[in-house]
Tab-separated table of C-alpha atoms in Angstrom:
chain	number	residue	atom	x	y	z
A	5	MET	CA	30.828	-0.336	5.592
A	6	LYS	CA	29.967	3.236	6.525
A	7	LEU	CA	26.562	4.464	5.356
A	8	ARG	CA	25.783	8.164	4.995
A	9	VAL	CA	22.045	8.612	5.510
A	10	VAL	CA	19.429	11.315	4.923
A	11	ILE	CA	16.158	10.972	6.877
A	12	VAL	CA	13.032	12.515	5.350
A	13	ASP	CA	9.713	12.663	7.200
A	14	ASP	CA	7.313	15.497	7.892
A	15	GLU	CA	6.611	14.148	11.398
A	16	THR	CA	9.128	15.112	14.087
A	17	LEU	CA	8.465	11.971	16.124
A	18	ALA	CA	8.956	9.725	13.093
A	19	ARG	CA	12.336	11.318	12.370
A	20	ALA	CA	13.308	10.965	16.024
A	21	ARG	CA	12.406	7.266	16.004
A	22	LEU	CA	14.546	6.573	12.940
A	23	ARG	CA	17.390	8.606	14.427
A	24	ARG	CA	17.182	6.571	17.637
A	25	LEU	CA	17.136	3.246	15.808
A	26	LEU	CA	20.058	4.257	13.607
A	27	GLY	CA	21.932	5.140	16.779
A	28	HIS	CA	22.348	1.389	17.315
A	29	GLU	CA	24.392	1.213	14.121
A	30	PRO	CA	27.962	2.486	14.588
A	31	GLU	CA	28.619	2.357	10.845
A	32	VAL	CA	25.834	4.817	10.051
A	33	GLU	CA	26.220	8.593	9.818
A	34	ILE	CA	23.104	10.781	9.565
A	35	VAL	CA	24.169	13.662	7.332
A	36	ALA	CA	20.790	15.439	7.156
A	37	GLU	CA	17.188	15.354	8.383
A	38	CYS	CA	14.411	16.897	6.306
A	39	ALA	CA	10.767	17.652	7.019
A	40	ASP	CA	9.598	18.134	3.426
A	41	GLY	CA	10.266	17.151	-0.153
A	42	PRO	CA	12.125	20.221	-1.454
A	43	ALA	CA	14.515	20.080	1.499
A	44	ALA	CA	15.102	16.401	0.768
A	45	VAL	CA	16.010	17.092	-2.864
A	46	GLN	CA	18.444	19.791	-1.745
A	47	ALA	CA	19.974	17.523	0.923
A	48	VAL	CA	20.628	14.741	-1.571
A	49	GLU	CA	22.258	17.167	-4.010
A	50	THR	CA	24.394	18.659	-1.223
A	51	HIS	CA	25.436	15.577	0.737
A	52	GLN	CA	25.347	12.799	-1.883
A	53	PRO	CA	24.208	10.213	0.720
A	54	ASP	CA	24.419	6.464	0.349
A	55	LEU	CA	20.886	5.978	1.658
A	56	LEU	CA	17.670	7.985	1.622
A	57	LEU	CA	15.099	6.957	4.244
A	58	LEU	CA	12.073	8.546	2.613
A	59	ASP	CA	8.534	9.004	3.909
A	60	VAL	CA	5.810	8.518	1.297
A	61	GLN	CA	3.019	10.809	2.453
A	62	MET	CA	4.149	14.396	2.927
A	63	PRO	CA	2.340	17.668	2.177
A	64	GLY	CA	3.332	19.515	-0.969
A	65	MET	CA	5.700	16.931	-2.428
A	66	ASP	CA	5.358	13.253	-1.572
A	67	GLY	CA	8.161	10.716	-1.511
A	68	PHE	CA	7.670	9.572	-5.093
A	69	GLU	CA	7.806	13.151	-6.326
A	70	VAL	CA	11.053	13.609	-4.409
A	71	VAL	CA	12.582	10.704	-6.325
A	72	SER	CA	11.368	12.148	-9.634
A	73	HIS	CA	13.321	15.355	-8.872
A	74	LEU	CA	16.596	13.532	-8.225
A	75	ASP	CA	19.326	12.853	-10.771
A	76	PRO	CA	18.409	9.367	-12.086
A	77	THR	CA	22.036	8.641	-12.941
A	78	ASN	CA	23.214	9.232	-9.380
A	79	LEU	CA	20.483	8.029	-7.060
A	80	PRO	CA	21.240	6.964	-3.492
A	81	ALA	CA	19.757	3.720	-2.262
A	82	ILE	CA	16.125	4.475	-1.427
A	83	VAL	CA	14.130	2.873	1.360
A	84	PHE	CA	10.576	4.128	1.593
A	85	VAL	CA	9.036	4.522	5.034
A	86	THR	CA	5.242	4.338	5.023
A	87	ALA	CA	2.251	3.613	7.211
A	88	TYR	CA	0.430	1.972	4.293
A	89	ASP	CA	1.808	-1.074	2.529
A	90	GLN	CA	-0.223	-0.390	-0.619
A	91	HIS	CA	2.312	2.306	-1.482
A	92	ALA	CA	5.027	-0.305	-1.770
A	93	VAL	CA	4.045	-1.400	-5.273
A	94	ARG	CA	5.126	1.976	-6.630
A	95	ALA	CA	8.565	1.444	-5.137
A	96	PHE	CA	9.515	-0.613	-8.200
A	97	GLU	CA	9.056	2.392	-10.433
A	98	ALA	CA	11.126	4.469	-8.016
A	99	ARG	CA	13.944	1.870	-7.956
A	100	ALA	CA	13.641	1.353	-4.214
A	101	VAL	CA	15.771	-1.162	-2.369
A	102	ASP	CA	13.116	-1.780	0.273
A	103	TYR	CA	10.248	-0.265	2.211
A	104	LEU	CA	9.568	-0.076	5.934
A	105	LEU	CA	6.165	-0.005	7.551
A	106	LYS	CA	5.698	2.449	10.412
A	107	PRO	CA	6.459	1.989	13.233
A	108	THR	CA	9.451	-0.002	12.078
A	109	SER	CA	11.502	-2.221	14.358
A	110	LEU	CA	15.264	-2.227	14.781
A	111	ALA	CA	15.480	-5.706	13.272
A	112	ARG	CA	13.531	-4.670	10.164
A	113	LEU	CA	15.642	-1.536	9.756
A	114	GLN	CA	18.831	-3.582	10.086
A	115	GLU	CA	17.564	-5.889	7.350
A	116	SER	CA	17.153	-2.893	5.055
A	117	LEU	CA	20.629	-1.617	5.896
A	118	THR	CA	22.027	-5.007	4.964
A	119	ARG	CA	20.311	-4.794	1.575
A	120	VAL	CA	21.713	-1.320	1.035
A	121	ARG	CA	25.232	-2.544	1.776
A	122	GLU	CA	24.703	-5.411	-0.670
A	123	ARG	CA	23.774	-2.846	-3.288
A	124	MET	CA	26.932	-0.861	-2.634
A	125	ARG	CA	29.031	-4.008	-3.004
A	126	ALA	CA	27.308	-5.074	-6.225
A	127	SER	CA	29.477	-4.432	-9.252
A	128	ASP	CA	26.534	-3.259	-11.347
A	129	GLY	CA	25.212	-0.960	-8.623
A	130	SER	CA	21.831	-2.681	-8.601
A	131	ALA	CA	20.096	-3.799	-5.425
A	132	ALA	CA	18.339	-6.995	-4.530
A	133	LEU	CA	14.693	-6.198	-3.904
A	134	SER	CA	13.162	-7.344	-0.647
A	135	GLN	CA	10.765	-10.272	-0.660
A	136	PRO	CA	7.805	-8.063	0.299
A	137	LEU	CA	8.478	-5.966	-2.781
A	138	LEU	CA	8.863	-9.051	-4.957
A	139	ASP	CA	5.533	-10.343	-3.676
A	140	LEU	CA	3.886	-7.011	-4.397
A	141	LEU	CA	5.271	-6.911	-7.936
A	142	ALA	CA	3.014	-9.812	-8.838
A	143	GLU	CA	0.097	-7.944	-7.269
A	144	ARG	CA	0.968	-4.824	-9.235
A	145	GLU	CA	0.857	-6.764	-12.489
A	146	ALA	CA	-2.475	-8.316	-11.495
A	147	THR	CA	-4.028	-4.944	-10.678
A	148	ALA	CA	-2.731	-2.965	-13.654
A	149	ASN	CA	-5.370	-0.929	-15.461
A	150	ARG	CA	-8.050	-1.576	-12.838
A	151	PRO	CA	-10.560	1.302	-12.675
A	152	ARG	CA	-10.475	3.497	-9.594
A	153	ARG	CA	-14.038	4.670	-10.141
A	154	LEU	CA	-17.202	3.000	-11.395
A	155	ALA	CA	-19.621	4.783	-13.733
A	156	VAL	CA	-23.198	4.630	-12.448
A	157	ARG	CA	-25.787	5.682	-15.031
A	158	SER	CA	-29.284	6.851	-14.161
A	159	GLY	CA	-31.318	8.254	-17.051
A	160	GLU	CA	-29.314	11.066	-18.592
A	161	ARG	CA	-27.038	11.312	-15.579
A	162	THR	CA	-23.747	9.487	-14.942
A	163	SER	CA	-22.114	9.632	-11.523
A	164	PHE	CA	-18.836	8.099	-10.449
A	165	VAL	CA	-18.222	5.997	-7.347
A	166	ALA	CA	-14.685	5.415	-6.105
A	167	THR	CA	-14.017	1.689	-5.763
A	168	ASP	CA	-12.306	2.333	-2.421
A	169	ASP	CA	-15.605	3.737	-1.103
A	170	VAL	CA	-17.614	0.610	-1.911
A	171	ASP	CA	-18.426	-1.517	1.150
A	172	TRP	CA	-19.817	-4.475	-0.759
A	173	CYS	CA	-21.533	-5.424	-3.997
A	174	GLU	CA	-24.805	-7.350	-4.213
A	175	ALA	CA	-26.103	-9.258	-7.232
A	176	ALA	CA	-29.504	-8.211	-8.579
A	177	GLY	CA	-30.172	-10.232	-11.724
A	178	ASN	CA	-28.071	-8.747	-14.514
A	179	TYR	CA	-27.309	-5.716	-12.356
A	180	VAL	CA	-25.246	-5.072	-9.250
A	181	VAL	CA	-26.172	-2.999	-6.214
A	182	LEU	CA	-23.209	-1.059	-4.844
A	183	HIS	CA	-23.459	-0.481	-1.093
A	184	VAL	CA	-21.565	2.718	-0.274
A	185	GLY	CA	-22.140	3.740	3.314
A	186	LYS	CA	-25.819	4.592	3.660
A	187	GLU	CA	-26.229	4.936	-0.106
A	188	THR	CA	-26.879	2.332	-2.781
A	189	HIS	CA	-26.220	2.586	-6.504
A	190	ILE	CA	-27.416	0.362	-9.342
A	191	LEU	CA	-24.591	-0.624	-11.664
A	192	ARG	CA	-25.449	-1.957	-15.101
A	193	GLU	CA	-22.962	-4.805	-14.914
A	194	THR	CA	-23.105	-8.481	-14.051
A	195	MET	CA	-21.273	-9.712	-10.978
A	196	ALA	CA	-18.758	-11.547	-13.160
A	197	ALA	CA	-17.998	-8.427	-15.201
A	198	LEU	CA	-17.600	-6.303	-12.076
A	199	GLU	CA	-15.446	-8.879	-10.330
A	200	ALA	CA	-13.026	-8.815	-13.269
A	201	GLN	CA	-12.598	-5.053	-12.844
A	202	LEU	CA	-12.013	-4.884	-9.097
A	203	THR	CA	-8.599	-5.052	-7.458
A	204	PRO	CA	-8.018	-8.629	-6.235
A	205	ALA	CA	-6.018	-7.434	-3.240
A	206	ALA	CA	-9.012	-5.492	-1.908
A	207	PHE	CA	-12.129	-7.275	-3.157
A	208	LEU	CA	-13.224	-10.891	-2.853
A	209	ARG	CA	-16.337	-12.664	-4.052
A	210	VAL	CA	-17.600	-14.419	-0.927
A	211	SER	CA	-20.765	-15.903	-2.422
A	212	ARG	CA	-22.665	-16.017	-5.711
A	213	SER	CA	-24.425	-12.800	-4.752
A	214	ALA	CA	-21.803	-10.814	-2.802
A	215	ILE	CA	-18.382	-9.237	-3.342
A	216	LEU	CA	-16.770	-7.758	-0.241
A	217	ASN	CA	-14.359	-4.896	0.124
A	218	LEU	CA	-12.052	-6.759	2.501
A	219	ARG	CA	-10.844	-3.532	4.073
A	220	ARG	CA	-14.379	-2.915	5.337
A	221	VAL	CA	-14.642	-6.235	7.190
A	222	LYS	CA	-14.523	-6.008	10.972
A	223	GLU	CA	-15.125	-9.668	11.860
A	224	LEU	CA	-16.495	-13.000	10.702
A	225	GLN	CA	-19.240	-14.739	12.657
A	226	SER	CA	-20.761	-18.208	12.654
A	227	ILE	CA	-24.560	-17.949	12.915
A	228	SER	CA	-25.357	-21.664	12.657
A	229	ALA	CA	-23.759	-24.893	11.517
A	230	GLY	CA	-22.105	-24.137	8.194
A	231	GLU	CA	-23.475	-20.586	7.995
A	232	HIS	CA	-21.304	-17.509	8.383
A	233	VAL	CA	-21.584	-13.779	7.967
A	234	ALA	CA	-19.101	-10.962	7.582
A	235	ILE	CA	-19.666	-7.969	9.858
A	236	LEU	CA	-18.568	-4.713	8.298
A	237	HIS	CA	-17.279	-1.705	10.228
A	238	ASP	CA	-20.637	0.056	9.958
A	239	GLY	CA	-22.530	-3.003	11.201
A	240	GLN	CA	-23.753	-4.341	7.853
A	241	ARG	CA	-23.997	-8.133	7.736
A	242	VAL	CA	-23.159	-10.017	4.552
A	243	GLY	CA	-23.693	-13.751	4.161
A	244	ILE	CA	-20.707	-15.778	2.957
A	245	THR	CA	-20.427	-19.234	1.451
A	246	ARG	CA	-16.752	-19.182	0.530
A	247	SER	CA	-14.270	-20.963	2.800
A	248	VAL	CA	-13.940	-18.987	6.023
A	249	ARG	CA	-10.312	-20.013	6.313
A	250	GLU	CA	-9.581	-18.610	2.866
A	251	ILE	CA	-11.344	-15.348	3.693
A	252	GLU	CA	-9.440	-15.069	6.972
A	253	GLU	CA	-6.161	-15.497	5.117
A	254	ARG	CA	-7.076	-12.845	2.579
A	255	LEU	CA	-8.128	-10.455	5.345
A	256	ARG	CA	-4.668	-10.606	6.855
A	257	PHE	CA	-3.209	-8.901	3.790
A	258	ALA	CA	-6.085	-6.611	2.766
């Protein structure tokens, strides 16, 4: 089944890589290549492709904005191409068939093309979502309505700390100390209350007194029999009592 494809990526090398990989597929025709969102919208309107290989992060108009500008009654199959798998959860809202992590392999691209062809054969025009997307749907539900910033009050002043910027959280009685780089902030919350607010995919309580931002962890070390510490990227050391094997597994997907 012949597939007419539009490639969208602001990076020349990324477009070239996709073009080269698609060159292995005789039943694929690249009808347009675009370096930005507005050009992508125009290309879809002009060429009516079967498949849109769409970068997520682009200046001016990102991939999700591109989709929002397309005719929702006549969308091509959409496969997002991204360097960051956290973007994949939004693919559900954009009706994506799949997503590819950069740099993608030929085998992974071929898997996506197979899914697109399955969509075209489906009588209702719907596409089977890839397992990675199905897995991330559950995560999306679990992380809905989680705050992106924490309110830190000091006297008459309230400042806001982005959760992504927090390295780790330390219990201090009925308060929590937020470690953010070289700064610390006192949060008027208990550890249990804070833990309930943080995104499970990124944060893990590793002891009674510590919650780690898993994306800040560089390595785990054994310091004595039964004692372990997490070493963060800036050299901070945080004691852990939770199963090291469990933490290692979580780190693989953080």
